[in-house]
C-alpha cells in the first residue's frame, strides 16, 4: 500500500531528525516547517489507509487520539504558538527548565513513534504478526541505540581529542600545569601501576579460583567465600581507597606500591569470577581421564585443567587491566600526584616503588579542574582519547586472545 | 581360570541412594567380561569402583572389598596412583586432552617418569591400531581426530601406562558402527595380554566380544556366567526378560 509506505517514510524521517536534534541541539530553523509537513502527511496517509484497509472499528478511538496528537503538533508549529524563546521553567518544581529546542523535537519524536506504530498495525490489519513486527522493531532499536551511544561517545572524544595527539604529546612530560607538553608521566605511571595491580591480583585470584573450583569440598565454606567475593566486587572503589589511605599509605607513603596493591585488591573478585567460569568450562571427563592415568590432582590441574582454562583466565586478567586502568577514586589520595615525575628506574630496570606517580585518569581529572582557569580543553580531550584507546585496546586484545584459543581448543 | 579382580560384598551409596547392593563378582584374568543391564542399574558405578574413580565423586560411601591380585584396593595404605596405573580406564565419551597426539599418549609415561617415552608412544599407538593413521602427524592436536580415532587414542594412552587391566565404560556409545567394529577387534587383539572389563548398553556387543557376562539390575548382580550360556540359557527370569528385549 503506497499510503502506508509514505507515512512510514515520513515517520522515519521525523524519528531520525528529531532524535538527532535532541542530541545535537542545532538551531532548528528549517527543520520545523518540514516537521509540520511530515506530521500532516503521515497523519493523512494513516487515516486514508485505515479506511481502505477495513481495519476493525474498535481501533478507531486510539487511532483518532494518535492522529489528533500529530495534527495538534503541526498546528502548534504552523500557528507559531511555540516560539524559539518558549521555555517551561522548572515544571513541578524539578530542578531543570525545558526550552523550545528540547520540547519540539521531543513532541515530534513521540508523534513519529505513534506514526510507525499505527502504520505497521494497519499494514498487518492489527494482527498478532503486526504486534510481533513492532516488538522486534523496538528491541532492535534498543540494541542499535546502545551501539549508537558508544559510537557517539567515541566520535566526540576522537573528533575533539585527535588534534593534540602527536609524538611529543605522547612522549613528553607536561609543563605549566598541563597547558603545554605531553602526558608521558601519566602514560608511564598508568602502565606500571596496572602492571603492579596484575602482579598482585593474578596469582591470588587464580589461586582462589582453583581452590574453590577444584579442591574445596565443603559446600558451606564455598558458598560463604562466593558471597564474600560478590560483596567485595560490589564495594565502591573509593572505599578501597580509604582502606589504602589507612593501612598502606601509613607504611609505603603515597606511592606506586600503594596504588598497585589497592588496584590489585579491587581486581581480585573479577579475576576469581572469570577464572572460576573458565575452570567450569573444562569438561569433567578431562579431569577423569587424567586421574585414570594415575595423575595426582595437582598434576591434573597443572597439565590438563589450567592449559584448557587458560584462554578464559587470560581474558579475565586482560579485562582486569581495562578495569584497573579506569579507576581514579581509590588511587587519588594513595598513589598519584599531578606533578609526579616519570617513574624512576633503579639500575635502569626496576621501577622505584616508593615514589608517587601520575596516572591518565588523574591527569584528566586535573585538566578538567583547570578548565575554567586555563585553556586546557583540547589537552583534556586528547588525554581522554589516549585513555579510551587504552581501555578499548585491552578489551580488543581480550577478545582476540579468546577467539584465538577458541579455534584451537574445542570439545 | 584365575580371577584378576574379586569384589566381595561391595556396597555403594550416593548419599541416601543405595546404588550397589552386595556385589560379589570375580573377573577372570586375560578374558573380556561384559557388564550389561538397563540404565541406572549400577554397572557403570561398579566398573568405576574397580580403579577407585568413585573417590572423585562427592558423597559416595563404599563398603566391602575389591581384591586386585589378592590386595584390597580400598585398604587405607594402598596407593591410588599405583592402582590406576595398573588398572586403566577408557571412558564413554572420547576425552583426549587438548594437546598433540604424541603428548596425549606421552602424558602418563611422563608423569610417572618412564624412560624412552618416544618408544612407549609408538608401541602404544601400534597396539591400539592407530599408528598407521597418525604416524605422520603426531604433533597435530588430538582434537582434530575423528571420534573413533580419538577413542583409540584414549586406549593407546591407557596402554602406554602398561596396565594389566583395562576398564571400558561404554566405549562405543558415542561412535559409529565402523569405529565400533575397530574398537571391538582391538579388544579382541588385546585379549592375550590384558584383562578387560566392558560396560555396554548393546547386548549384541556383549555377545560378540565378551567371554563372561554379568547382568545387573537395580544395583544388584542378578546373574553372571559364560557369555554363550548366559545369552542362550539364562537361569534367572529377569535376565531372560532383559536379553529378549522385554524391558531395558
XYZ file of C-alpha atoms in Angstrom:
659
model
C 0.000 0.000 0.000
C 1.657 3.237 -1.122
C -0.149 5.337 1.526
C 1.394 3.290 4.330
C 4.804 3.497 2.688
C 4.554 7.282 2.587
C 3.512 7.531 6.232
C 6.308 5.167 7.289
C 8.884 7.225 5.402
C 7.561 10.454 6.913
C 7.622 8.939 10.414
C 11.117 7.552 9.938
C 12.324 10.961 8.760
C 10.792 12.622 11.828
C 12.206 9.976 14.161
C 15.768 10.251 12.933
C 15.821 14.039 12.567
C 14.140 14.773 15.907
C 16.372 12.309 17.752
C 19.415 13.898 16.143
C 18.173 17.368 17.127
C 17.598 16.229 20.717
C 21.197 15.057 20.959
C 22.998 17.703 18.931
C 20.748 20.732 19.713
C 21.325 22.626 16.478
C 19.391 25.742 15.521
C 16.084 24.187 14.460
C 15.404 26.699 11.645
C 14.286 24.831 8.545
C 13.620 21.600 10.461
C 10.433 22.990 11.990
C 8.322 23.569 8.844
C 9.462 20.251 7.330
C 8.342 18.507 10.512
C 4.980 20.249 10.237
C 4.551 18.986 6.678
C 5.719 15.462 7.582
C 3.300 15.315 10.509
C 0.359 16.333 8.333
C 1.330 13.939 5.545
C 1.785 10.928 7.816
C -1.469 11.608 9.711
C -3.371 11.961 6.447
C -1.883 8.812 4.918
C -2.620 6.802 8.057
C -6.235 7.962 8.040
C -6.635 7.056 4.350
C -5.082 3.630 4.617
C -7.067 2.855 7.761
C -10.339 3.492 5.978
C -9.190 1.409 2.982
C -7.799 -1.492 4.991
C -11.135 -2.397 6.559
C -9.429 -2.496 9.925
C -11.543 -3.325 12.979
C -13.690 -0.374 14.040
C -12.902 -0.674 17.728
C -9.387 0.570 16.936
C -10.741 3.952 15.921
C -10.572 5.761 19.335
C -6.851 5.068 19.862
C -6.030 5.857 16.265
C -8.013 9.081 16.435
C -6.128 10.117 19.578
C -2.798 9.469 17.832
C -3.830 11.415 14.753
C -5.125 14.311 16.846
C -1.774 14.436 18.621
C 0.143 14.673 15.314
C -2.322 17.163 13.964
C -2.095 19.244 17.124
C 1.691 19.465 16.917
C 1.635 20.534 13.283
C -0.976 23.132 14.232
C 1.298 24.387 17.004
C 4.129 24.620 14.506
C 2.184 26.423 11.774
C 0.329 28.854 14.018
C 3.614 29.838 15.609
C 2.301 29.097 19.088
C 5.690 27.698 20.038
C 8.299 30.423 19.601
C 12.070 29.886 19.821
C 12.015 31.794 23.112
C 9.398 29.454 24.611
C 10.550 27.792 27.815
C 8.943 25.797 30.616
C 10.701 26.936 33.755
C 11.143 24.293 36.450
C 7.961 22.279 35.800
C 6.543 20.762 39.016
C 9.442 22.368 40.869
C 12.011 19.927 39.402
C 15.442 21.385 39.055
C 15.593 21.824 35.289
C 13.957 24.012 32.676
C 12.960 22.834 29.207
C 13.250 25.142 26.241
C 11.927 25.147 22.670
C 14.957 23.231 21.341
C 14.113 20.264 23.555
C 10.329 20.352 23.712
C 9.604 20.500 19.996
C 11.910 17.654 18.873
C 10.621 15.601 21.788
C 6.982 16.047 20.710
C 7.904 15.208 17.119
C 9.768 12.115 18.310
C 6.709 10.876 20.191
C 4.482 11.575 17.186
C 6.839 9.686 14.878
C 6.813 6.634 17.168
C 2.996 6.734 17.218
C 3.016 7.056 13.425
C 5.229 3.994 12.979
C 3.069 2.024 15.411
C -0.186 2.867 13.616
C 1.245 2.347 10.131
C 2.556 -1.118 10.925
C -0.625 -2.084 12.745
C -2.700 -1.074 9.731
C -0.297 -2.803 7.347
C -0.822 -6.086 9.233
C -4.507 -5.361 9.965
C -3.926 -5.308 13.735
C -2.934 -8.989 13.759
C -0.523 -10.736 16.129
C 2.044 -10.656 13.341
C 1.918 -6.866 13.332
C 2.482 -6.726 17.077
C 5.462 -9.031 16.670
C 6.964 -6.802 13.988
C 6.542 -3.825 16.330
C 8.148 -5.568 19.283
C 11.108 -6.718 17.193
C 11.463 -3.207 15.863
C 11.578 -1.849 19.413
C 14.091 -4.492 20.540
C 16.304 -3.917 17.549
C 16.083 -0.175 18.085
C 17.304 -0.518 21.683
C 20.251 -2.634 20.541
C 21.122 -0.097 17.872
C 20.743 2.677 20.442
C 23.348 1.026 22.688
C 25.729 0.890 19.733
C 24.948 4.472 18.799
C 25.700 5.682 22.308
C 29.116 4.024 22.269
C 29.707 5.256 18.730
C 28.626 8.768 19.696
C 30.918 8.939 22.718
C 33.830 7.610 20.694
C 33.091 10.026 17.878
C 33.026 13.025 20.179
C 36.196 12.027 22.027
C 38.073 11.255 18.821
C 36.912 14.353 16.954
C 37.834 16.638 19.837
C 40.955 14.853 21.030
C 42.718 13.827 17.841
C 44.091 17.338 17.222
C 46.541 17.369 20.100
C 47.806 13.832 19.603
C 51.381 13.929 18.426
C 54.604 12.135 19.164
C 55.561 14.887 21.575
C 52.199 14.732 23.347
C 52.694 11.035 23.989
C 56.354 11.152 24.941
C 56.901 14.485 26.745
C 56.053 15.277 30.353
C 53.501 18.034 30.880
C 54.600 21.587 31.620
C 52.899 24.650 33.112
C 50.211 22.547 34.860
C 49.209 20.730 31.738
C 48.944 23.748 29.486
C 51.784 22.519 27.316
C 53.972 19.471 26.960
C 52.572 15.959 26.851
C 51.233 13.211 29.060
C 54.168 10.819 29.220
C 54.281 10.804 33.029
C 50.633 9.772 33.098
C 51.104 7.020 30.497
C 54.184 5.569 32.185
C 52.561 5.801 35.629
C 49.402 4.074 34.415
C 51.445 1.308 32.800
C 53.452 0.481 35.907
C 50.510 0.764 38.260
C 48.333 -1.549 36.171
C 51.201 -3.998 35.788
C 51.704 -3.916 39.553
C 47.988 -4.467 40.115
C 48.118 -7.549 37.895
C 51.139 -8.939 39.717
C 49.219 -8.538 42.974
C 45.848 -9.833 41.811
C 46.513 -12.565 39.222
C 48.194 -15.160 41.480
C 45.777 -14.532 44.344
C 42.717 -14.549 42.096
C 43.682 -17.614 40.075
C 44.762 -19.417 43.239
C 41.446 -18.811 44.970
C 39.519 -19.825 41.875
C 41.453 -23.107 41.683
C 40.878 -23.726 45.370
C 37.160 -23.006 45.114
C 36.526 -24.976 41.966
C 38.986 -27.852 42.132
C 39.806 -28.513 45.760
C 37.187 -27.246 48.165
C 34.744 -29.953 49.141
C 32.861 -28.035 51.795
C 29.792 -26.585 50.164
C 29.180 -24.218 53.061
C 32.650 -22.717 53.014
C 32.424 -22.493 49.237
C 29.160 -20.599 49.391
C 30.461 -18.266 52.093
C 33.537 -17.402 50.058
C 31.446 -16.909 46.924
C 29.170 -14.480 48.761
C 32.194 -12.666 50.155
C 33.640 -12.306 46.676
C 30.349 -10.954 45.388
C 30.209 -8.383 48.171
C 33.844 -7.447 47.610
C 33.062 -6.988 43.921
C 30.268 -4.578 44.829
C 32.244 -2.437 47.273
C 32.675 1.045 45.759
C 36.277 1.539 44.753
C 36.606 4.709 46.825
C 36.211 2.528 49.934
C 39.280 0.595 48.851
C 40.986 3.969 48.558
C 40.090 4.782 52.134
C 41.406 1.390 53.205
C 44.640 2.095 51.384
C 44.925 5.502 52.992
C 44.535 3.979 56.426
C 46.721 0.900 56.074
C 49.071 1.290 53.107
C 49.949 4.954 52.906
C 50.969 4.844 56.560
C 53.759 2.406 55.663
C 54.521 2.937 51.973
C 53.549 6.584 51.557
C 51.705 7.968 48.549
C 53.392 5.637 46.144
C 53.271 3.346 43.133
C 53.300 0.384 45.528
C 50.222 1.538 47.477
C 48.316 2.168 44.240
C 49.269 -1.199 42.771
C 48.155 -3.050 45.882
C 44.821 -1.209 46.033
C 44.061 -1.707 42.339
C 45.103 -5.333 42.749
C 42.658 -5.824 45.609
C 39.882 -4.247 43.557
C 40.672 -6.665 40.732
C 40.765 -9.882 42.721
C 36.991 -10.564 42.618
C 36.879 -10.050 38.837
C 39.742 -12.454 38.311
C 38.295 -15.048 40.691
C 34.906 -14.938 38.973
C 36.251 -15.140 35.407
C 38.764 -17.841 36.332
C 36.034 -19.855 38.025
C 33.945 -19.628 34.855
C 36.940 -20.742 32.811
C 37.544 -23.718 35.107
C 33.872 -24.639 34.954
C 34.050 -24.790 31.167
C 36.718 -27.515 31.275
C 34.783 -30.774 30.915
C 34.974 -33.161 33.854
C 35.800 -36.012 31.505
C 39.250 -34.477 31.001
C 39.893 -34.495 34.746
C 38.715 -38.097 34.988
C 40.857 -39.088 32.014
C 43.915 -37.657 33.659
C 43.183 -39.148 37.077
C 42.560 -42.544 35.470
C 46.107 -42.420 34.127
C 47.374 -42.178 37.672
C 47.945 -38.429 37.703
C 47.627 -36.687 41.042
C 45.132 -33.894 41.496
C 47.797 -31.209 41.162
C 49.309 -32.845 38.071
C 45.834 -32.949 36.547
C 45.240 -29.283 37.315
C 48.640 -28.116 36.129
C 48.912 -30.171 32.954
C 45.319 -30.549 31.778
C 42.878 -28.210 33.524
C 44.898 -24.988 33.597
C 46.075 -25.144 29.970
C 42.475 -25.758 28.897
C 41.164 -22.927 31.039
C 43.977 -20.522 30.131
C 42.124 -18.564 27.424
C 39.292 -17.782 29.839
C 41.689 -16.873 32.628
C 43.738 -14.653 30.317
C 40.574 -12.916 29.187
C 39.717 -12.229 32.814
C 43.151 -10.800 33.505
C 43.006 -8.523 30.495
C 39.535 -7.346 31.498
C 41.049 -6.625 34.893
C 43.688 -4.474 33.179
C 40.947 -2.488 31.482
C 39.099 -2.056 34.762
C 42.191 -1.103 36.749
C 43.277 1.471 34.196
C 39.889 3.181 34.545
C 39.906 3.670 38.323
C 40.545 7.110 39.747
C 38.952 7.363 43.164
C 40.950 4.680 45.019
C 44.332 5.988 43.951
C 43.648 9.715 44.267
C 44.950 10.050 47.811
C 47.150 6.986 47.893
C 49.310 6.794 44.800
C 49.096 9.701 42.397
C 50.126 13.318 42.281
C 49.680 15.540 39.270
C 53.217 16.883 39.464
C 54.912 13.499 39.865
C 57.915 12.934 37.677
C 58.070 9.971 35.362
C 58.733 6.632 37.048
C 62.364 6.456 38.133
C 64.134 3.200 37.412
C 66.611 1.692 39.828
C 69.587 0.149 37.977
C 67.618 1.013 34.845
C 65.218 -1.933 35.208
C 63.289 -1.905 38.484
C 60.792 0.916 38.941
C 61.075 2.823 42.209
C 58.018 1.511 44.046
C 58.009 4.169 46.746
C 57.510 7.271 44.631
C 54.219 8.900 43.744
C 53.323 8.664 40.062
C 50.969 10.394 37.646
C 48.146 8.499 36.005
C 45.934 9.063 32.961
C 42.642 9.223 34.868
C 44.092 11.553 37.437
C 45.733 13.718 34.785
C 42.383 14.053 33.012
C 40.644 14.877 36.276
C 43.125 17.682 36.953
C 42.805 19.108 33.461
C 39.020 19.189 33.967
C 39.550 21.078 37.238
C 41.704 23.587 35.389
C 39.219 24.074 32.539
C 37.781 27.253 33.992
C 41.155 28.834 34.609
C 43.346 27.812 31.685
C 42.981 26.776 28.099
C 43.491 23.015 28.519
C 40.328 21.699 26.882
C 41.986 20.223 23.813
C 44.565 18.531 26.022
C 41.832 17.113 28.237
C 40.110 15.558 25.208
C 43.456 14.255 23.985
C 44.093 12.609 27.346
C 40.595 11.116 27.296
C 41.292 9.757 23.816
C 44.504 8.057 24.954
C 42.710 6.604 27.982
C 39.772 5.319 25.952
C 42.103 3.908 23.310
C 43.976 2.079 26.057
C 40.832 0.556 27.568
C 39.365 -0.274 24.176
C 42.672 -1.735 23.035
C 42.959 -4.047 26.035
C 39.361 -5.178 25.561
C 40.054 -5.919 21.903
C 43.132 -7.862 22.950
C 40.989 -9.905 25.340
C 38.586 -10.741 22.520
C 41.418 -11.660 20.167
C 43.041 -13.934 22.748
C 39.744 -15.649 23.405
C 38.989 -16.199 19.728
C 42.486 -17.423 19.020
C 42.270 -20.125 21.674
C 38.658 -20.970 20.968
C 39.691 -22.030 17.478
C 42.458 -24.209 18.862
C 40.517 -25.858 21.671
C 37.117 -27.328 21.106
C 35.195 -30.188 22.545
C 40.828 -69.833 35.174
C 42.254 -67.444 37.772
C 40.492 -64.315 38.903
C 42.225 -60.977 38.467
C 39.743 -58.902 40.407
C 37.306 -60.146 43.012
C 34.629 -57.972 44.531
C 33.321 -59.214 47.863
C 30.158 -57.828 49.412
C 30.598 -54.482 47.697
C 28.037 -51.851 48.682
C 27.922 -48.268 47.492
C 25.754 -45.326 48.477
C 25.368 -41.991 46.668
C 24.161 -40.021 49.657
C 20.898 -41.746 50.573
C 20.726 -43.835 47.435
C 21.925 -47.401 47.748
C 23.400 -47.810 44.277
C 25.266 -51.114 44.591
C 23.928 -53.891 46.789
C 26.270 -56.590 47.983
C 28.056 -57.293 44.715
C 30.127 -60.488 44.597
C 31.840 -60.858 41.249
C 35.044 -62.495 40.026
C 36.707 -61.078 36.940
C 38.806 -63.722 35.151
C 42.342 -62.951 34.043
C 43.005 -62.234 30.351
C 39.367 -62.544 29.407
C 36.777 -59.961 28.467
C 33.996 -59.533 30.989
C 30.899 -57.641 29.904
C 28.605 -55.858 32.340
C 25.101 -55.400 30.968
C 21.828 -54.094 32.308
C 19.340 -51.265 31.867
C 20.263 -47.613 32.533
C 20.776 -46.836 36.204
C 21.379 -50.458 37.162
C 24.796 -49.690 38.640
C 27.040 -51.277 36.027
C 28.981 -48.050 35.376
C 29.127 -47.333 39.093
C 30.549 -50.805 39.631
C 33.249 -50.535 36.983
C 34.297 -47.174 38.439
C 34.791 -48.876 41.809
C 37.435 -51.145 40.281
C 40.021 -48.350 39.912
C 38.595 -46.124 42.646
C 37.290 -43.478 40.243
C 34.308 -43.067 42.557
C 36.648 -41.452 45.079
C 36.301 -38.309 42.990
C 32.531 -38.144 43.375
C 31.204 -36.261 46.350
C 29.041 -38.017 48.941
C 29.970 -41.573 47.975
C 30.236 -44.223 50.675
C 31.730 -47.597 49.759
C 31.711 -50.698 51.971
C 33.117 -54.085 51.094
C 36.268 -55.370 49.432
C 37.700 -55.237 45.943
C 40.663 -57.596 45.702
C 43.150 -56.985 42.900
C 45.745 -59.767 42.787
C 44.685 -60.519 46.333
C 45.167 -56.967 47.611
C 42.159 -54.993 48.823
C 42.349 -51.725 46.894
C 40.163 -49.986 49.476
C 42.700 -50.509 52.271
C 43.958 -47.244 53.681
C 47.618 -47.875 52.862
C 47.004 -48.639 49.187
C 48.429 -46.083 46.746
C 45.571 -44.952 44.478
C 48.027 -43.773 41.846
C 49.565 -47.250 41.674
C 46.088 -48.813 41.363
C 45.122 -46.527 38.499
C 48.440 -47.190 36.781
C 47.736 -50.935 36.841
C 44.013 -50.671 36.135
C 43.435 -48.307 33.222
C 40.119 -46.896 32.125
C 38.565 -45.826 28.828
C 35.515 -43.597 29.084
C 32.178 -43.307 27.347
C 32.963 -40.075 25.528
C 36.405 -39.902 23.913
C 38.324 -37.494 26.136
C 41.691 -36.706 24.564
C 43.480 -33.801 26.226
C 43.683 -30.567 24.231
C 47.287 -31.208 23.232
C 49.087 -33.036 20.439
C 48.568 -36.708 19.657
C 52.064 -37.501 20.882
C 51.629 -35.555 24.120
C 48.339 -37.310 24.813
C 49.958 -40.734 24.766
C 53.111 -39.467 26.471
C 51.101 -37.835 29.264
C 51.017 -40.848 31.580
C 54.565 -42.072 30.924
C 55.941 -38.572 31.547
C 54.028 -38.168 34.795
C 55.423 -41.434 36.074
C 58.909 -40.749 34.771
C 59.136 -43.611 32.270
C 62.264 -43.856 30.150
C 62.171 -43.790 26.326
C 58.831 -42.037 26.086
C 59.082 -41.933 22.286
C 59.258 -45.711 22.053
C 56.438 -46.155 24.536
C 54.231 -43.832 22.474
C 54.984 -45.664 19.237
C 54.395 -49.078 20.790
C 51.124 -47.947 22.372
C 49.798 -46.381 19.182
C 50.677 -49.562 17.279
C 48.978 -51.710 19.914
C 45.885 -49.515 19.630
C 45.929 -49.945 15.826
C 46.249 -46.200 15.344
C 49.900 -45.853 14.342
C 49.268 -46.193 10.601
C 46.727 -43.368 10.661
C 48.613 -40.848 12.787
C 52.335 -41.583 12.455
C 52.822 -38.643 10.078
C 51.009 -36.126 12.248
C 51.969 -36.871 15.813
C 52.338 -33.176 16.570
C 48.851 -32.249 15.401
C 46.194 -31.562 18.023
C 44.404 -34.709 19.113
C 41.059 -32.937 18.934
C 41.396 -32.904 15.137
C 40.958 -36.693 15.002
C 37.628 -38.362 14.295
C 35.579 -39.705 17.215
C 36.671 -43.293 16.598
C 40.329 -42.296 16.281
C 40.036 -40.241 19.463
C 38.710 -43.266 21.322
C 41.550 -45.452 20.058
C 43.944 -42.680 21.102
C 42.447 -42.894 24.583
C 43.052 -46.644 24.523
C 46.641 -46.049 23.388
C 47.016 -43.552 26.212
C 45.876 -46.208 28.662
C 48.148 -48.884 27.121
C 51.133 -46.570 27.490
C 50.853 -46.992 31.246
C 51.496 -50.755 30.814
C 48.428 -51.693 32.834
C 47.245 -55.232 33.196
C 43.556 -54.477 33.484
C 41.620 -52.146 31.154
C 38.141 -50.980 32.077
C 35.890 -49.812 29.240
C 32.898 -47.715 30.290
C 30.562 -47.870 27.279
C 33.448 -47.110 24.927
C 31.387 -47.239 21.741
C 28.201 -45.460 22.689
C 29.369 -42.237 21.012
C 30.771 -43.945 17.909
C 29.503 -45.033 14.501
C 29.321 -48.775 13.562
C 32.629 -48.816 11.657
C 34.545 -47.244 14.540
C 32.738 -49.592 16.910
C 33.929 -52.547 14.841
C 37.516 -51.309 15.031
C 37.343 -50.940 18.808
C 35.867 -54.416 19.147
C 38.562 -56.074 17.050
C 41.124 -54.101 19.036
C 39.718 -55.527 22.251
C 39.941 -58.990 20.746
C 43.601 -58.380 19.882
C 44.398 -57.099 23.362
C 42.931 -60.188 24.983
C 46.163 -62.158 25.156
C 47.874 -59.600 27.344
C 45.176 -57.763 29.250
C 42.228 -58.445 31.484
C 39.354 -56.389 30.131
C 36.020 -55.321 31.553
C 33.437 -53.596 29.369
C 30.195 -51.897 30.346
C 27.815 -51.834 27.426
C 24.246 -50.979 26.603
C 24.454 -53.020 23.499
C 23.701 -56.697 24.088
C 24.953 -57.763 20.658
C 28.248 -56.130 21.524
C 28.436 -58.045 24.802
C 27.644 -61.255 22.929
C 30.256 -60.519 20.247
C 33.245 -59.513 22.333
C 32.952 -60.971 25.795
C 33.817 -64.300 27.381
C 31.863 -63.696 30.554
C 28.783 -61.581 31.111
C 27.316 -60.170 34.286
C 23.764 -58.862 34.357
C 22.962 -56.002 36.736
C 19.504 -54.794 37.723
C 18.615 -52.050 40.197
C 22.014 -52.155 41.856
C 22.106 -55.921 42.222
C 24.129 -58.508 40.391
C 21.426 -60.848 39.087
C 23.389 -63.383 37.123
C 26.891 -63.995 35.917
C 28.280 -66.668 33.664
C 29.923 -67.599 30.424
C 28.539 -65.289 27.755
C 27.260 -68.018 25.463
C 25.491 -69.814 28.290
C 24.017 -66.609 29.746
C 22.551 -65.497 26.438
C 21.270 -68.932 25.417
C 20.107 -70.329 28.713
C 19.654 -67.606 31.301
C 18.917 -69.007 34.725
C 17.018 -66.006 36.034
C 13.666 -64.804 34.753
C 14.724 -61.117 34.741
C 17.893 -61.901 32.747
C 15.788 -63.618 30.132
C 13.348 -60.716 30.060
C 16.182 -58.265 29.541
C 18.080 -60.115 26.838
C 14.918 -60.873 24.920
C 14.109 -57.159 24.979
C 11.090 -57.195 27.237
C 12.463 -54.235 29.183
C 15.517 -52.056 29.241
